[in-house]
Amino acid sequence: MSKFRITINGNAYEVAVQETGNNTADVEISGKKFSVQVEQEEQAFHPVAAPRPAAAPAASGKKMVSKAVRSPLPGNVLKVFVTVGQAVKRGDTLVTIESMKMENAILAETDGVVKGVLVSAGQSVMPGDVLVDFGAEQKELEQPAPQQQQVKQAVAGKKTVTSPLPGTVLKVLVDKGAKVKRGDTILTVESMKMENSIMAERDGVVTDIFVKSGQNLMQGDALFVLE
């Protein structure tokens, strides 16, 4: 299930989307449930690339990491912004998808070079469909970078709040050590040209903050710890 918190005209809404199969999905908006039909238009025939040869086993101490970008929600592709061979940076827009009458930007999670584009404008997609392929790479099994290691150590065993969507931090409204109430806005994130409020889910104390204004985020990035 994909979950989003969006703000429209100053009103906050919690949206959850669950694919149910047979071109249908259950959508819950601020507690109200809807069953929606996902219409799929006939698509022109697109040749499918032959399966790639199986990769050789990774050498000891290394692993193969897939870099495919998949659709997080059902909808229709509005526009594809990249082509095969194009170099992109983390946070660049790869594809936009219309879902529930909203335009959603699908961003690159890392720097890389596009190896394949598997969708085109007007195509229907479902959650999990591959949109853009960056191939796979062999990486050393190594310790995380110091900053990543510090964040992992800080959140281990703690009640960490993560970003529900990709975007850019607009403003952090509390300081480390602040006492907050359930429903208080901790920070705001701009995503899909909308301002989204990230709120405290319960009363508590903000013991760690991992982001700052202007910082780019990906879905799942650690934001703060609420104890």
Short mmCIF file of C-alpha atoms in Angstrom, two decimals:
data_model
loop_
_atom_site.label_atom_id
_atom_site.label_comp_id
_atom_site.label_asym_id
_atom_site.label_seq_id
_atom_site.Cartn_x
_atom_site.Cartn_y
_atom_site.Cartn_z
CA MET A 1 0.00 0.00 0.00
CA SER A 2 1.28 3.49 -0.92
CA LYS A 3 0.56 6.29 1.55
CA PHE A 4 0.77 10.06 1.01
CA ARG A 5 0.07 13.19 3.03
CA ILE A 6 -0.91 16.12 0.80
CA THR A 7 -2.01 19.72 1.38
CA ILE A 8 -4.51 21.35 -0.99
CA ASN A 9 -5.59 24.96 -0.41
CA GLY A 10 -4.25 24.77 3.14
CA ASN A 11 -6.14 21.54 3.97
CA ALA A 12 -4.16 18.40 4.81
CA TYR A 13 -5.31 15.02 3.50
CA GLU A 14 -3.96 11.51 4.12
CA VAL A 15 -4.19 9.35 1.00
CA ALA A 16 -3.65 5.58 0.79
CA VAL A 17 -3.74 3.56 -2.45
CA GLN A 18 -4.01 -0.23 -2.53
CA GLU A 19 -4.02 -2.15 -5.81
CA THR A 20 -6.70 -4.86 -5.79
CA GLY A 21 -6.18 -6.36 -9.26
CA ASN A 22 -8.40 -6.50 -12.33
CA ASN A 23 -7.61 -2.84 -13.06
CA THR A 24 -9.09 -1.64 -9.77
CA ALA A 25 -7.66 0.00 -6.67
CA ASP A 26 -8.93 0.94 -3.20
CA VAL A 27 -8.29 4.58 -2.36
CA GLU A 28 -8.72 6.05 1.13
CA ILE A 29 -8.72 9.85 1.52
CA SER A 30 -8.79 11.11 5.12
CA GLY A 31 -10.74 8.07 6.28
CA LYS A 32 -13.18 7.96 3.35
CA LYS A 33 -12.81 4.85 1.20
CA PHE A 34 -13.36 4.66 -2.54
CA SER A 35 -13.07 1.84 -5.06
CA VAL A 36 -11.77 3.15 -8.37
CA GLN A 37 -11.54 1.65 -11.83
CA VAL A 38 -8.23 2.14 -13.62
CA GLU A 39 -8.96 2.48 -17.31
CA GLN A 40 -6.29 1.10 -19.60
CA GLU A 41 -6.16 2.20 -23.22
CA GLU A 42 -4.95 -0.07 -25.93
CA GLN A 43 -1.27 0.51 -26.46
CA ALA A 44 0.63 0.39 -29.71
CA PHE A 45 2.91 -2.60 -30.04
CA HIS A 46 6.37 -1.98 -28.61
CA PRO A 47 9.07 -4.56 -29.25
CA VAL A 48 10.40 -6.09 -26.06
CA ALA A 49 14.12 -6.44 -25.64
CA ALA A 50 15.41 -9.99 -25.39
CA PRO A 51 16.24 -11.11 -21.85
CA ARG A 52 19.70 -10.16 -20.79
CA PRO A 53 22.21 -12.93 -20.22
CA ALA A 54 22.48 -13.95 -16.61
CA ALA A 55 25.13 -11.95 -14.83
CA ALA A 56 28.22 -13.78 -13.69
CA PRO A 57 28.31 -14.47 -9.95
CA ALA A 58 29.67 -11.51 -8.07
CA ALA A 59 33.16 -11.86 -6.71
CA SER A 60 33.56 -12.48 -3.01
CA GLY A 61 32.98 -9.27 -1.08
CA LYS A 62 30.82 -7.74 -3.83
CA LYS A 63 27.12 -7.67 -4.71
CA MET A 64 25.00 -6.80 -7.75
CA VAL A 65 22.62 -3.89 -7.09
CA SER A 66 19.60 -3.24 -9.36
CA LYS A 67 18.95 0.42 -10.15
CA ALA A 68 15.50 0.20 -11.80
CA VAL A 69 12.98 2.93 -10.90
CA ARG A 70 9.45 1.57 -10.42
CA SER A 71 6.07 3.27 -10.29
CA PRO A 72 4.89 3.83 -6.69
CA LEU A 73 1.23 4.21 -7.71
CA PRO A 74 -1.27 3.46 -10.51
CA GLY A 75 -1.92 6.05 -13.19
CA ASN A 76 -1.11 7.28 -16.68
CA VAL A 77 2.29 8.51 -17.86
CA LEU A 78 2.05 12.20 -18.73
CA LYS A 79 5.60 12.84 -19.90
CA VAL A 80 9.00 11.10 -20.06
CA PHE A 81 11.88 13.51 -19.47
CA VAL A 82 14.87 11.23 -20.11
CA THR A 83 16.30 9.15 -22.96
CA VAL A 84 18.64 6.17 -23.12
CA GLY A 85 22.22 7.23 -22.51
CA GLN A 86 21.30 10.41 -20.66
CA ALA A 87 23.19 11.22 -17.45
CA VAL A 88 20.97 12.32 -14.55
CA LYS A 89 21.50 13.58 -11.02
CA ARG A 90 19.77 12.50 -7.82
CA GLY A 91 16.47 14.39 -7.61
CA ASP A 92 16.07 14.94 -11.37
CA THR A 93 12.55 14.30 -12.70
CA LEU A 94 12.43 11.13 -14.81
CA VAL A 95 8.70 10.72 -15.49
CA THR A 96 5.45 12.40 -14.48
CA ILE A 97 2.37 10.29 -13.77
CA GLU A 98 -1.24 11.42 -13.43
CA SER A 99 -2.99 9.61 -10.59
CA MET A 100 -6.20 10.62 -8.82
CA LYS A 101 -6.23 13.83 -10.93
CA MET A 102 -2.83 14.86 -9.54
CA GLU A 103 0.49 15.12 -11.34
CA ASN A 104 3.21 13.11 -9.59
CA ALA A 105 6.90 13.55 -10.38
CA ILE A 106 9.03 10.40 -10.24
CA LEU A 107 12.57 11.40 -9.33
CA ALA A 108 15.99 9.78 -9.72
CA GLU A 109 17.13 8.30 -6.41
CA THR A 110 20.83 8.39 -7.36
CA ASP A 111 23.16 9.82 -9.98
CA GLY A 112 23.46 7.56 -13.02
CA VAL A 113 23.11 6.97 -16.74
CA VAL A 114 19.78 5.81 -18.21
CA LYS A 115 20.10 2.29 -19.66
CA GLY A 116 16.47 1.87 -20.70
CA VAL A 117 13.12 3.70 -20.78
CA LEU A 118 10.24 1.24 -20.49
CA VAL A 119 7.24 3.59 -20.72
CA SER A 120 5.91 6.30 -23.02
CA ALA A 121 3.47 9.18 -22.69
CA GLY A 122 -0.14 8.00 -22.43
CA GLN A 123 0.76 4.54 -21.15
CA SER A 124 -1.06 3.12 -18.12
CA VAL A 125 1.09 1.86 -15.24
CA MET A 126 0.46 -0.02 -12.00
CA PRO A 127 2.49 0.01 -8.76
CA GLY A 128 5.75 -1.87 -9.26
CA ASP A 129 5.96 -1.38 -13.03
CA VAL A 130 9.50 -0.50 -14.12
CA LEU A 131 9.64 3.01 -15.56
CA VAL A 132 13.33 3.72 -16.09
CA ASP A 133 16.22 1.27 -15.88
CA PHE A 134 19.67 2.32 -14.76
CA GLY A 135 20.95 -1.25 -15.10
CA ALA A 136 22.83 -2.95 -12.30
CA GLU A 137 26.21 -2.37 -10.83
CA GLN A 138 28.66 -4.37 -8.79
CA LYS A 139 29.43 -2.78 -5.46
CA GLU A 140 31.89 -3.56 -2.75
CA LEU A 141 30.35 -4.67 0.51
CA GLU A 142 31.58 -1.76 2.55
CA GLN A 143 30.61 0.23 5.58
CA PRO A 144 28.23 3.15 4.96
CA ALA A 145 29.68 6.63 4.61
CA PRO A 146 30.29 8.36 7.97
CA GLN A 147 27.19 10.58 7.68
CA GLN A 148 24.98 7.62 6.75
CA GLN A 149 26.49 5.59 9.56
CA GLN A 150 25.74 8.36 12.06
CA VAL A 151 22.10 8.52 10.95
CA LYS A 152 21.74 4.73 11.14
CA GLN A 153 23.26 4.68 14.62
CA ALA A 154 21.03 7.55 15.71
CA VAL A 155 17.79 5.90 14.52
CA ALA A 156 18.61 2.37 15.67
CA GLY A 157 15.91 1.29 18.11
CA LYS A 158 14.25 4.72 18.05
CA LYS A 159 10.89 5.94 16.77
CA THR A 160 12.06 7.54 13.54
CA VAL A 161 9.69 9.43 11.23
CA THR A 162 10.57 9.05 7.54
CA SER A 163 9.54 11.05 4.51
CA PRO A 164 6.34 9.68 2.91
CA LEU A 165 7.24 11.17 -0.48
CA PRO A 166 10.14 12.68 -2.43
CA GLY A 167 10.61 16.43 -2.47
CA THR A 168 12.46 19.38 -0.94
CA VAL A 169 12.39 20.51 2.69
CA LEU A 170 10.81 23.98 2.81
CA LYS A 171 11.10 24.70 6.52
CA VAL A 172 11.89 22.92 9.78
CA LEU A 173 9.54 24.36 12.41
CA VAL A 174 10.97 22.85 15.60
CA ASP A 175 14.36 22.53 17.25
CA LYS A 176 16.01 19.46 18.70
CA GLY A 177 14.61 18.88 22.19
CA ALA A 178 11.25 20.52 21.45
CA LYS A 179 8.12 19.09 23.07
CA VAL A 180 5.30 18.62 20.55
CA LYS A 181 1.67 17.56 20.58
CA ARG A 182 -0.05 15.11 18.25
CA GLY A 183 -0.90 16.99 15.05
CA ASP A 184 1.79 19.66 15.41
CA THR A 185 3.62 20.39 12.16
CA ILE A 186 7.30 19.44 12.48
CA LEU A 187 8.41 20.44 8.99
CA THR A 188 7.05 21.14 5.51
CA VAL A 189 8.06 19.46 2.26
CA GLU A 190 7.41 20.67 -1.27
CA SER A 191 6.49 17.82 -3.61
CA MET A 192 4.62 17.85 -6.91
CA LYS A 193 4.30 21.66 -6.61
CA MET A 194 2.35 21.27 -3.35
CA GLU A 195 3.32 22.06 0.23
CA ASN A 196 2.98 18.99 2.46
CA SER A 197 2.98 19.20 6.25
CA ILE A 198 4.79 16.45 8.14
CA MET A 199 3.04 16.21 11.51
CA ALA A 200 3.69 14.56 14.85
CA GLU A 201 1.66 11.37 15.11
CA ARG A 202 1.66 11.53 18.92
CA ASP A 203 2.81 13.66 21.85
CA GLY A 204 6.54 13.49 22.45
CA VAL A 205 9.97 15.09 22.34
CA VAL A 206 11.94 15.62 19.12
CA THR A 207 15.31 14.13 20.07
CA ASP A 208 17.03 14.22 16.66
CA ILE A 209 16.53 16.12 13.39
CA PHE A 210 18.29 14.86 10.24
CA VAL A 211 17.22 17.44 7.62
CA LYS A 212 17.39 21.18 6.99
CA SER A 213 15.65 23.71 4.75
CA GLY A 214 16.47 23.29 1.05
CA GLN A 215 17.52 19.65 1.40
CA ASN A 216 16.32 17.20 -1.25
CA LEU A 217 14.54 14.11 0.05
CA MET A 218 13.65 10.71 -1.29
CA GLN A 219 10.75 8.63 0.00
CA GLY A 220 11.87 6.79 3.14
CA ASP A 221 14.64 9.23 4.14
CA ALA A 222 14.87 9.75 7.91
CA LEU A 223 13.46 13.13 9.01
CA PHE A 224 13.45 13.19 12.82
CA VAL A 225 13.11 11.05 15.93
CA LEU A 226 10.06 11.48 18.16
CA GLU A 227 10.40 9.86 21.58
#
